[in-house]
Amino acid sequence: MVFIARILIFSLVGLLSGCSNSPPIYEERTINDLYGSALTLFNRNAYEKAADEFDEVERQYPYSIWAARSQLMSAFASFKAQKFLRAIGTLDVFISLHPASPSIDYAYYLRALSYYGDLFPVQRDPESATLGVLAFEEVIRRFPNSDYALDAQLKRDFLLEHLASQKMCIAKSYLFKKQVIASLRVFAEMVQMYPRSILIPEALYRIVECQVFLGLLDGATKTLKMLQHNLPKDAWTERACNLLKQVSKNHPSFSVK
């Protein structure tokens, strides 16, 4: 009997030690406890943990009135934690599940802000900026009278300028490497895609430079006329005019008016 008792004791000890490596038992908590915990973490700036708690509210009480609110708060907490891709994913789900929500305009705006926050340096991949432009334009189109429309326009314009700057950097890098045809192509794309950019005067001047280098003097003259028509007093227009006047001295048959 003593031998059997010892076997049972050792078996019980082994069972308990094995349980120590088991996953934690699922704990069901009240909605007040979960949401209150999430808010406390958020107010303490523990945003990523707060997002996890808000997600738990939605997971444990998916059909409650708090589910949608928690989902939106989870996205906001992720945004504050600079986990922009997580915020965008959460907002995509919220928008698809709650298109009639009173906060749907904010959801679209916060998604656009998340793309805006996830910008790459100007020399790198423009994907986030491009998606941000589209997201802000969707806010402007869907909610033109909302509190977010004006800021969406301002940030969209900033992103467009950011993208124009990227094109300028690429085109200038080709020009620096004497890859003039590639440079001319990118400058032309920039003018076509971002006609309102403050960099357009310089881009048009650089196009004149490339055309002169390639011997495309008729094209250079047309580009100059475009500058003179749209930006008659701009410094880049004057530089382009001076460049073609200098060229005309070396080509008697070529003249600039």
Coordinates of C-alpha atoms in Angstrom, one line a residue:
M1 CA 0.0 0.0 0.0
V2 CA 2.9 2.4 0.9
F3 CA 4.5 1.7 -2.5
I4 CA 1.3 2.4 -4.4
A5 CA 0.8 5.6 -2.4
R6 CA 4.3 6.8 -3.4
I7 CA 3.6 6.1 -7.0
L8 CA 0.4 8.2 -6.8
I9 CA 2.2 11.0 -5.2
F10 CA 5.0 11.0 -7.8
S11 CA 2.4 10.9 -10.6
L12 CA 0.6 13.9 -9.1
V13 CA 3.8 15.9 -8.8
G14 CA 4.6 15.1 -12.5
L15 CA 1.2 16.1 -13.6
L16 CA 1.4 19.4 -11.8
S17 CA 4.8 20.2 -13.1
G18 CA 3.7 19.4 -16.6
C19 CA 0.8 21.9 -16.2
S20 CA 3.2 24.7 -15.5
N21 CA 4.1 24.9 -19.2
S22 CA 0.5 24.8 -20.4
P23 CA -1.1 27.9 -22.0
P24 CA -3.0 30.1 -19.5
I25 CA -6.6 29.3 -19.0
Y26 CA -9.0 31.6 -20.9
E27 CA -10.4 34.2 -18.6
E28 CA -13.8 35.6 -19.3
R29 CA -14.1 39.2 -18.0
T30 CA -17.0 41.6 -17.7
I31 CA -17.3 44.2 -20.4
N32 CA -16.8 47.0 -17.8
D33 CA -13.6 45.4 -16.6
L34 CA -12.2 45.0 -20.1
Y35 CA -13.1 48.4 -21.4
G36 CA -12.1 50.1 -18.1
S37 CA -8.7 48.4 -18.2
A38 CA -8.2 49.4 -21.9
L39 CA -9.0 53.1 -21.1
T40 CA -6.7 53.0 -18.1
L41 CA -3.8 51.7 -20.3
F42 CA -4.6 54.3 -22.9
N43 CA -4.6 57.1 -20.4
R44 CA -1.2 55.9 -19.2
N45 CA 0.1 56.1 -22.8
A46 CA 0.5 52.3 -22.9
Y47 CA -1.1 52.4 -26.3
E48 CA -0.2 49.0 -27.8
K49 CA -1.4 47.2 -24.6
A50 CA -4.5 49.3 -24.7
A51 CA -5.2 48.2 -28.3
D52 CA -4.9 44.6 -27.2
E53 CA -7.5 45.2 -24.4
F54 CA -9.9 47.0 -26.8
D55 CA -9.5 44.0 -29.2
E56 CA -10.4 41.7 -26.3
V57 CA -13.6 43.6 -25.7
E58 CA -14.6 43.1 -29.4
R59 CA -13.6 39.4 -29.2
Q60 CA -15.5 38.6 -26.0
Y61 CA -18.5 40.7 -26.7
P62 CA -18.7 40.9 -30.6
Y63 CA -22.5 41.7 -30.6
S64 CA -22.5 44.3 -27.9
I65 CA -22.8 48.1 -28.5
W66 CA -19.3 48.3 -27.2
A67 CA -17.8 46.1 -29.9
A68 CA -17.7 48.8 -32.6
R69 CA -16.5 51.5 -30.2
S70 CA -13.7 49.3 -28.9
Q71 CA -12.7 48.5 -32.5
L72 CA -12.4 52.2 -33.3
M73 CA -10.5 52.8 -30.0
S74 CA -8.2 49.9 -30.8
A75 CA -7.3 51.6 -34.1
F76 CA -6.8 54.9 -32.4
A77 CA -4.5 53.3 -29.8
S78 CA -2.5 51.6 -32.6
F79 CA -2.2 54.9 -34.4
K80 CA -0.9 56.6 -31.2
A81 CA 1.6 53.7 -30.8
Q82 CA 2.7 54.4 -34.4
K83 CA 1.6 50.9 -35.4
F84 CA 0.1 52.3 -38.5
L85 CA -0.3 49.1 -40.5
R86 CA -2.2 47.6 -37.5
A87 CA -4.4 50.7 -37.3
I88 CA -5.2 50.5 -41.0
G89 CA -6.1 46.8 -40.8
T90 CA -8.4 47.4 -37.9
L91 CA -10.1 50.4 -39.6
D92 CA -10.6 48.4 -42.8
V93 CA -12.5 45.9 -40.8
F94 CA -14.5 48.6 -39.0
I95 CA -15.4 50.3 -42.2
S96 CA -16.6 47.1 -43.8
L97 CA -18.6 46.0 -40.7
H98 CA -20.1 49.4 -39.7
P99 CA -20.7 51.5 -42.8
A100 CA -23.6 53.3 -41.1
S101 CA -21.8 54.1 -37.9
P102 CA -22.0 57.7 -36.7
S103 CA -18.2 57.7 -36.5
I104 CA -17.7 56.3 -40.1
D105 CA -16.3 59.7 -41.2
Y106 CA -13.7 59.6 -38.5
A107 CA -12.8 56.0 -39.4
Y108 CA -12.0 57.0 -43.0
Y109 CA -10.1 60.1 -41.7
L110 CA -8.1 58.1 -39.2
R111 CA -7.2 55.5 -41.9
A112 CA -5.9 58.3 -44.1
L113 CA -3.9 59.7 -41.2
S114 CA -2.4 56.3 -40.7
Y115 CA -1.0 56.3 -44.2
Y116 CA 0.1 59.8 -43.7
G117 CA 2.0 58.8 -40.5
D118 CA 3.6 55.9 -42.3
L119 CA 5.5 58.0 -44.9
F120 CA 8.8 56.9 -46.1
P121 CA 11.8 59.2 -46.6
V122 CA 11.5 61.2 -49.8
Q123 CA 14.0 59.1 -51.7
R124 CA 12.2 55.8 -51.0
D125 CA 9.1 53.9 -52.1
P126 CA 6.1 56.3 -52.6
E127 CA 3.5 53.7 -51.9
S128 CA 2.3 55.0 -48.5
A129 CA 2.1 58.6 -49.8
T130 CA 0.1 57.4 -52.8
L131 CA -2.3 55.4 -50.7
G132 CA -2.6 58.4 -48.3
V133 CA -3.6 60.7 -51.2
L134 CA -6.3 58.2 -52.3
A135 CA -7.5 57.8 -48.6
F136 CA -7.7 61.6 -48.1
E137 CA -9.5 62.1 -51.4
E138 CA -12.0 59.5 -50.3
V139 CA -12.7 61.5 -47.1
I140 CA -13.1 64.6 -49.2
R141 CA -15.5 62.9 -51.6
R142 CA -17.6 61.0 -49.1
F143 CA -17.7 63.6 -46.3
P144 CA -17.3 67.1 -47.9
N145 CA -19.1 68.8 -45.0
S146 CA -17.5 66.9 -42.2
D147 CA -15.1 68.3 -39.6
Y148 CA -12.3 66.4 -41.3
A149 CA -12.7 67.6 -44.9
L150 CA -10.6 70.7 -44.7
D151 CA -7.7 69.0 -43.0
A152 CA -7.9 66.1 -45.4
Q153 CA -7.5 68.6 -48.3
L154 CA -4.4 70.1 -46.7
K155 CA -2.8 66.8 -46.0
R156 CA -3.6 65.5 -49.4
D157 CA -1.9 68.5 -51.0
F158 CA 1.1 68.0 -48.8
L159 CA 1.3 64.3 -49.9
L160 CA 1.1 65.4 -53.5
E161 CA 4.0 67.8 -53.0
H162 CA 5.8 65.0 -51.2
L163 CA 5.3 62.7 -54.3
A164 CA 6.4 65.5 -56.6
S165 CA 9.6 65.9 -54.6
Q166 CA 10.3 62.2 -55.0
K167 CA 9.9 62.5 -58.8
M168 CA 12.2 65.6 -58.7
C169 CA 14.9 63.6 -56.8
I170 CA 14.7 60.7 -59.2
A171 CA 14.9 62.9 -62.3
K172 CA 17.8 64.9 -60.9
S173 CA 19.7 61.7 -60.0
Y174 CA 19.4 60.6 -63.6
L175 CA 20.6 64.1 -64.7
F176 CA 23.6 63.9 -62.4
K177 CA 24.5 60.5 -64.0
K178 CA 24.2 62.0 -67.5
Q179 CA 21.2 59.7 -68.2
V180 CA 19.4 62.6 -69.9
I181 CA 16.7 60.6 -71.7
A182 CA 15.6 58.9 -68.5
S183 CA 15.7 62.3 -66.7
L184 CA 13.6 64.0 -69.4
R185 CA 11.0 61.2 -69.1
V186 CA 10.7 61.5 -65.3
F187 CA 10.5 65.3 -65.4
A188 CA 7.7 65.0 -68.0
E189 CA 5.9 62.5 -65.8
M190 CA 6.2 64.9 -62.9
V191 CA 4.7 67.8 -64.8
Q192 CA 1.8 65.6 -66.0
M193 CA 1.1 64.0 -62.6
Y194 CA 1.6 67.0 -60.3
P195 CA 0.8 70.2 -62.3
R196 CA 0.1 72.2 -59.2
S197 CA 3.4 71.5 -57.5
I198 CA 5.6 74.4 -56.5
L199 CA 8.4 72.5 -58.2
I200 CA 6.9 72.7 -61.7
P201 CA 8.8 75.8 -62.7
E202 CA 12.1 74.1 -62.0
A203 CA 10.9 70.9 -63.6
L204 CA 10.0 72.7 -66.9
Y205 CA 13.4 74.5 -66.9
R206 CA 15.1 71.1 -66.4
I207 CA 13.1 69.8 -69.4
V208 CA 14.5 72.6 -71.4
E209 CA 18.0 71.7 -70.3
C210 CA 17.5 68.1 -71.3
Q211 CA 16.0 69.0 -74.7
V212 CA 18.9 71.3 -75.4
F213 CA 21.4 68.6 -74.5
L214 CA 19.6 66.2 -76.8
G215 CA 19.5 68.7 -79.6
L216 CA 15.7 68.9 -79.4
L217 CA 15.6 72.7 -79.9
D218 CA 12.1 73.0 -81.3
G219 CA 10.8 71.1 -78.2
A220 CA 12.9 73.4 -75.9
T221 CA 11.3 76.4 -77.5
K222 CA 7.8 75.0 -76.9
T223 CA 8.6 74.3 -73.3
L224 CA 10.0 77.8 -72.9
K225 CA 6.7 79.3 -74.4
M226 CA 4.8 77.2 -71.8
L227 CA 6.9 78.8 -69.0
Q228 CA 6.5 82.3 -70.5
H229 CA 2.7 81.8 -70.8
N230 CA 2.1 80.4 -67.3
L231 CA 5.0 81.8 -65.3
P232 CA 6.2 84.9 -67.1
K233 CA 7.9 86.5 -64.1
D234 CA 9.4 83.3 -62.5
A235 CA 13.1 83.1 -62.1
W236 CA 13.2 79.6 -63.8
T237 CA 11.5 81.2 -66.9
E238 CA 14.2 83.8 -67.1
R239 CA 16.9 81.1 -66.8
A240 CA 15.3 79.0 -69.5
C241 CA 15.1 82.1 -71.8
N242 CA 18.8 82.9 -71.1
L243 CA 19.8 79.3 -71.8
L244 CA 18.1 79.3 -75.2
K245 CA 19.5 82.7 -76.1
Q246 CA 23.0 81.3 -75.4
V247 CA 22.2 78.3 -77.6
S248 CA 21.0 80.6 -80.4
K249 CA 24.5 82.3 -80.5
N250 CA 26.0 78.9 -81.4
H251 CA 23.2 78.1 -83.9
P252 CA 22.6 81.0 -86.2
S253 CA 19.6 79.3 -87.7
F254 CA 18.0 79.1 -84.3
S255 CA 16.4 82.1 -82.6
V256 CA 14.5 82.8 -79.4
K257 CA 11.9 85.5 -79.2

